[in-house]
């Protein structure tokens, strides 16, 4: 049985939500600081192989998730790669990913040129012929003509130099399909299409009947380059699906709607932040102008109504400069009013040398954590993992946070 701390509270109705989106019946949710999320023009990359013949250096962006807008010779040992965003204004966190090779073995310097006032963010990673990723050592970083520069060894086998490990739409689908094939409680469903027609899929995870069973929502990849959040999401979801007494007990009481890739177009197009409509999807949780958010909220709302239930908890996985949980200050009267404090206490107790970094504030802009609070009186959390958090640490944090969540919700 659940602890009395987690007993349901009545879901309040936002009387001010009077705008309806077409015939979908999904009411908009007002926020203090509205954001225009109507389509903006994007600039597509020219998919091509670039060549600097006198240096015997080649570069290509002809693969899903690539980002390269040009290449120039800077001097006899240095090439300059030009990286532009899909459109502006945009969060100044430049993403890049491209293949490099030479017909002869050599070392070269690669200098990154971004738009004015944009600083280098992601420490370069390289994927070599064994398909394993490694982070380039800091002793290979330089400044040449004020440009961030990295030293790379090349040969005839193309290597991918990228801001973060790649996980394009096919990679993500392969992961969750395999996960679904191994677990009897996973039901994979297409619930819509993206701006460019890519599938929007979810994992509907439940045991027994769905009627009146509270829902937990897990989201990720609203922002294409945010791989560390996606890695934590993988660990989190895989932990929920491990066959043991805790997960069985949890799935006796809860249903999980897991959305593993909210922005497939942006991911495959190699975008810094936006979808194919040129919009930050995590600002569209009000009017639902973009199909990715519109289809997602429509599906969630249909399930709540059809099965006479509630959304108790929603966790949206992202990446930023450091590990941090963005939470809503409003706790009293929500579905799980004491969950956040109890969960964070458990994380600090169970994860070695871990201190929870919480930033609490009710959302003024239309982001997912605020939408779940306003729409369903849910506990909404943005779960951010740092760019440089080690992959082993990410796995540990994701695994233990899922385990402690399940324990609390079934105590």
XYZ file of C-alpha atoms in Angstrom:
411
model
C 0.000 0.000 0.000
C 1.083 3.578 -0.600
C 2.265 5.768 2.195
C -0.344 8.406 3.079
C 2.115 11.075 1.898
C 1.344 10.069 -1.676
C -2.439 9.910 -1.554
C -4.129 11.554 -4.530
C -5.289 15.137 -4.445
C -8.160 16.268 -6.652
C -6.962 17.437 -10.022
C -7.847 21.098 -10.295
C -9.229 22.626 -13.468
C -7.616 25.702 -14.942
C -10.588 27.932 -15.626
C -8.415 30.232 -17.674
C -7.597 27.443 -20.152
C -10.357 28.270 -22.604
C -8.454 28.083 -25.862
C -8.957 24.809 -27.766
C -6.690 23.483 -30.469
C -8.852 22.642 -33.473
C -10.887 19.511 -32.908
C -8.319 17.849 -30.645
C -9.996 19.082 -27.479
C -6.659 19.858 -25.808
C -6.889 23.142 -23.959
C -3.937 25.494 -24.025
C -2.171 26.206 -20.749
C -1.319 29.863 -20.025
C 2.146 30.877 -18.826
C 3.331 34.206 -17.443
C 5.860 34.696 -20.255
C 4.432 33.455 -23.572
C 6.780 32.321 -26.342
C 6.049 32.498 -30.073
C 6.338 28.912 -31.303
C 4.948 29.344 -34.795
C 7.197 28.028 -37.569
C 10.486 29.811 -38.238
C 12.593 29.357 -41.364
C 15.575 27.060 -41.001
C 18.719 26.827 -43.124
C 19.431 23.291 -44.262
C 23.030 22.154 -44.550
C 24.423 21.331 -47.968
C 25.086 17.606 -47.640
C 28.445 17.101 -49.303
C 32.045 15.988 -49.033
C 34.443 18.905 -48.662
C 38.012 18.691 -49.954
C 41.190 20.693 -49.320
C 43.354 19.054 -51.941
C 46.718 20.615 -51.127
C 46.396 19.438 -47.511
C 44.953 16.065 -48.547
C 42.087 16.511 -46.067
C 38.457 15.575 -46.583
C 35.365 16.247 -44.470
C 31.764 15.105 -44.840
C 28.363 15.739 -43.267
C 26.580 13.052 -45.279
C 25.116 11.098 -42.368
C 22.179 11.532 -39.943
C 23.052 13.830 -37.054
C 25.890 15.619 -38.867
C 26.528 19.352 -38.531
C 29.090 20.992 -40.814
C 28.550 24.097 -42.923
C 31.929 24.481 -44.588
C 35.660 23.924 -44.382
C 38.623 26.160 -45.282
C 42.405 26.013 -45.183
C 43.749 28.203 -42.384
C 47.451 27.388 -42.846
C 49.630 24.472 -43.938
C 48.698 22.354 -40.928
C 45.259 23.669 -39.965
C 41.750 23.433 -41.398
C 38.899 25.610 -40.234
C 35.462 24.004 -39.925
C 32.506 26.377 -40.124
C 29.552 25.588 -37.882
C 26.258 27.506 -38.126
C 22.931 26.915 -36.337
C 19.721 25.964 -38.079
C 18.309 29.480 -37.480
C 18.445 32.439 -35.086
C 17.828 33.483 -32.362
C 19.017 30.322 -30.684
C 20.631 29.079 -27.508
C 24.383 29.696 -28.156
C 25.518 26.099 -27.629
C 27.122 25.086 -30.927
C 26.753 21.453 -31.938
C 28.978 19.821 -34.551
C 29.531 16.363 -36.037
C 31.451 15.468 -39.201
C 33.688 12.837 -40.748
C 37.371 13.557 -41.382
C 39.979 11.581 -43.293
C 43.105 11.787 -45.458
C 44.530 9.473 -48.093
C 47.821 9.541 -46.159
C 48.415 9.212 -42.431
C 48.965 12.629 -40.882
C 48.211 14.922 -37.972
C 46.261 18.107 -38.517
C 44.730 20.879 -36.444
C 40.984 21.486 -36.674
C 39.837 25.000 -35.730
C 36.145 25.696 -35.061
C 34.536 28.872 -36.393
C 31.107 29.765 -34.989
C 28.918 32.842 -35.466
C 29.991 35.987 -33.627
C 29.583 35.880 -29.817
C 29.097 32.097 -29.790
C 31.609 30.242 -27.634
C 32.745 26.636 -27.893
C 30.775 24.396 -25.515
C 31.236 20.676 -26.104
C 34.544 18.930 -25.507
C 35.251 17.009 -28.750
C 34.738 13.278 -28.964
C 35.976 10.995 -31.706
C 34.617 7.730 -33.053
C 37.255 5.561 -34.616
C 37.120 2.412 -36.727
C 36.082 0.142 -33.833
C 32.984 2.378 -33.464
C 33.952 3.235 -29.891
C 33.808 6.844 -28.738
C 36.576 8.503 -26.767
C 36.961 12.023 -25.462
C 39.951 13.873 -26.857
C 42.580 14.683 -24.235
C 42.823 18.274 -23.100
C 46.526 18.352 -24.029
C 45.322 18.218 -27.658
C 43.394 21.531 -27.335
C 44.820 24.832 -28.569
C 43.910 28.385 -29.517
C 44.792 29.396 -33.058
C 43.757 32.897 -34.135
C 41.422 32.894 -31.107
C 39.627 29.798 -32.448
C 39.163 26.658 -30.361
C 41.411 24.087 -32.035
C 41.999 20.367 -31.600
C 44.789 18.133 -32.896
C 43.626 14.991 -34.737
C 45.410 12.039 -36.342
C 43.968 11.067 -39.742
C 44.267 8.197 -42.186
C 42.162 6.664 -44.971
C 39.497 5.415 -42.556
C 36.995 8.232 -41.854
C 36.667 9.230 -38.203
C 33.727 11.136 -36.776
C 34.544 14.209 -34.701
C 31.487 15.291 -32.727
C 30.305 17.404 -29.824
C 28.672 14.352 -28.219
C 28.216 10.691 -29.060
C 25.729 10.216 -31.874
C 22.302 8.720 -31.228
C 20.210 9.386 -34.333
C 16.604 8.278 -34.796
C 17.624 4.813 -36.016
C 19.989 4.319 -33.082
C 17.236 5.280 -30.635
C 14.695 3.020 -32.335
C 17.120 0.086 -32.277
C 17.608 0.608 -28.533
C 13.976 0.773 -27.501
C 12.907 -1.966 -29.925
C 15.431 -4.311 -28.357
C 14.252 -3.225 -24.919
C 10.666 -3.932 -25.891
C 11.493 -7.335 -27.331
C 13.010 -8.380 -24.006
C 10.144 -7.252 -21.760
C 6.545 -8.459 -21.777
C 5.215 -5.262 -20.234
C 6.446 -2.969 -23.044
C 4.049 -2.033 -25.845
C 5.636 0.108 -28.580
C 3.210 2.422 -30.333
C 3.390 5.068 -33.047
C 1.277 7.970 -31.854
C 2.043 10.561 -34.541
C 4.533 12.008 -36.999
C 7.084 14.806 -36.799
C 7.184 17.925 -38.947
C 9.025 16.003 -41.673
C 7.040 12.814 -41.290
C 9.343 10.796 -39.026
C 7.614 8.428 -36.623
C 6.848 9.563 -33.089
C 6.886 6.421 -30.971
C 6.333 5.687 -27.303
C 6.762 2.791 -24.934
C 3.525 2.126 -23.100
C 4.604 0.113 -20.053
C 1.964 -1.544 -17.899
C 1.049 -4.750 -16.121
C -2.525 -5.962 -16.042
C -5.323 -3.432 -16.510
C -4.788 0.255 -17.356
C -8.049 1.511 -15.867
C -7.484 4.078 -13.087
C -3.773 3.246 -12.889
C -1.737 6.457 -12.242
C 0.643 7.449 -15.034
C 4.336 8.328 -14.894
C 5.601 10.205 -17.994
C 9.256 10.066 -19.114
C 10.461 12.405 -21.879
C 13.791 13.090 -23.572
C 15.572 14.607 -26.608
C 13.517 17.747 -27.033
C 16.923 19.322 -27.706
C 18.955 17.235 -30.185
C 22.536 17.389 -28.788
C 21.604 16.629 -25.184
C 23.068 13.148 -25.127
C 23.983 12.923 -21.445
C 20.331 13.352 -20.503
C 19.421 10.645 -23.000
C 22.020 8.280 -21.496
C 20.524 8.843 -18.033
C 17.072 8.226 -19.528
C 18.253 4.892 -20.922
C 19.624 3.784 -17.561
C 16.474 5.001 -15.775
C 14.077 3.179 -18.092
C 16.140 -0.014 -18.229
C 16.074 -0.105 -14.413
C 12.281 0.160 -14.381
C 12.150 -2.825 -16.730
C 14.465 -5.144 -14.826
C 12.585 -8.204 -13.636
C 12.697 -8.140 -9.857
C 10.386 -7.695 -6.894
C 10.605 -3.879 -6.839
C 9.780 -3.386 -10.515
C 6.969 -5.944 -10.366
C 5.458 -4.136 -7.383
C 5.880 -0.762 -9.086
C 4.163 -1.919 -12.287
C 1.343 -3.383 -10.192
C 0.530 0.200 -9.202
C 1.758 2.457 -12.022
C 1.694 2.782 -15.791
C 4.630 4.404 -17.597
C 4.413 6.404 -20.831
C 7.988 6.731 -22.097
C 8.708 9.059 -25.031
C 12.309 8.296 -26.108
C 12.738 10.845 -28.921
C 10.535 13.940 -29.049
C 12.560 15.703 -31.762
C 13.603 13.137 -34.401
C 13.884 15.740 -37.168
C 16.202 17.983 -35.180
C 18.324 14.994 -34.157
C 18.776 13.657 -37.698
C 19.275 17.138 -39.168
C 22.075 17.855 -36.695
C 20.341 20.859 -35.153
C 21.744 22.823 -32.232
C 18.372 23.036 -30.478
C 15.271 23.323 -32.652
C 12.944 21.054 -34.603
C 12.299 21.224 -38.359
C 9.892 24.086 -37.680
C 12.787 26.142 -36.302
C 11.307 26.088 -32.788
C 12.538 25.114 -29.325
C 10.057 22.348 -28.490
C 10.481 22.954 -24.775
C 8.809 26.326 -25.217
C 5.734 24.963 -27.007
C 3.943 23.482 -23.987
C 1.146 26.029 -24.149
C -0.370 26.445 -27.630
C 1.140 23.276 -29.198
C 2.018 24.855 -32.543
C 4.542 22.122 -33.348
C 3.295 18.618 -34.235
C 5.750 16.874 -31.924
C 4.315 18.557 -28.818
C 0.739 18.668 -30.126
C 0.671 14.899 -30.735
C 2.353 14.164 -27.398
C -0.040 16.193 -25.252
C -3.018 14.898 -27.225
C -2.010 11.293 -26.574
C -1.392 11.855 -22.871
C -4.712 13.655 -22.457
C -6.592 10.907 -24.300
C -5.127 8.278 -21.980
C -6.010 10.249 -18.850
C -9.617 10.596 -19.974
C -10.041 7.119 -21.448
C -8.725 5.298 -18.406
C -10.070 7.672 -15.747
C -6.678 8.328 -14.221
C -4.092 10.951 -13.302
C -0.552 11.881 -14.265
C 1.265 11.783 -10.939
C 4.849 12.435 -12.032
C 6.590 13.648 -15.212
C 10.364 13.679 -15.682
C 11.958 15.376 -18.693
C 15.617 14.420 -19.291
C 18.008 17.101 -20.630
C 21.685 18.110 -20.563
C 23.439 21.263 -19.442
C 26.781 22.385 -18.030
C 26.329 20.571 -14.716
C 24.030 18.058 -13.048
C 20.899 19.838 -11.813
C 17.226 19.155 -11.139
C 14.846 21.957 -12.151
C 11.707 21.629 -10.054
C 8.478 23.520 -9.442
C 8.235 25.339 -6.119
C 4.580 24.440 -5.879
C 4.354 21.146 -3.982
C 1.341 21.405 -1.681
C -1.779 20.024 -3.319
C 0.038 18.209 -6.118
C -0.419 14.502 -6.734
C 2.730 13.635 -4.747
C 3.366 16.616 -2.446
C 6.363 15.131 -0.608
C 7.942 13.151 -3.407
C 10.715 15.553 -4.392
C 12.136 15.981 -0.905
C 11.968 12.273 -0.137
C 13.471 11.327 -3.501
C 16.360 13.760 -3.222
C 17.084 12.602 0.336
C 17.227 9.018 -0.929
C 19.561 9.933 -3.802
C 22.028 11.603 -1.456
C 21.903 8.577 0.818
C 22.260 5.888 -1.854
C 24.563 7.446 -4.495
C 28.164 7.607 -3.257
C 29.498 11.172 -2.781
C 26.419 12.685 -4.401
C 24.849 16.011 -3.520
C 21.576 16.930 -5.185
C 21.748 20.230 -7.043
C 18.185 21.544 -7.100
C 16.969 24.737 -8.740
C 13.340 25.301 -7.774
C 11.049 27.767 -9.483
C 7.568 27.659 -10.976
C 7.855 27.898 -14.743
C 7.133 31.293 -16.276
C 7.816 30.074 -19.818
C 5.864 27.188 -21.403
C 8.174 24.272 -20.594
C 7.204 20.682 -19.874
C 7.650 20.680 -16.087
C 5.348 23.680 -15.769
C 2.801 22.209 -18.163
C 2.427 19.000 -16.167
C 1.946 21.013 -12.985
C -0.621 23.351 -14.511
C -2.451 20.776 -16.618
C -2.582 17.747 -14.318
C -1.372 18.998 -10.948
C 1.561 16.615 -11.443
C 5.043 16.754 -9.993
C 7.090 17.978 -12.963
C 10.888 17.710 -12.985
C 13.518 18.634 -15.556
C 16.353 16.152 -14.973
C 19.581 17.710 -16.295
C 22.885 15.857 -16.634
C 26.170 17.722 -17.078
C 27.990 17.689 -20.413
C 31.115 16.266 -18.805
C 29.549 13.878 -16.300
C 31.314 10.544 -16.809
C 29.329 7.873 -18.589
C 29.752 5.433 -15.699
C 28.476 8.080 -13.295
C 25.495 8.803 -15.542
C 24.581 5.123 -15.546
C 24.885 4.988 -11.760
C 22.771 8.101 -11.198
C 20.110 6.963 -13.679
C 19.894 3.496 -12.202
C 19.723 4.522 -8.538
C 17.316 7.402 -9.145
C 14.874 5.021 -10.876
C 15.227 2.449 -8.121
C 14.633 4.966 -5.327
C 11.674 6.449 -7.199
C 10.005 3.046 -7.429
C 10.626 2.342 -3.751
C 9.041 5.644 -2.696
C 6.014 5.271 -4.935
C 5.241 1.777 -3.693
C 6.022 2.224 0.021
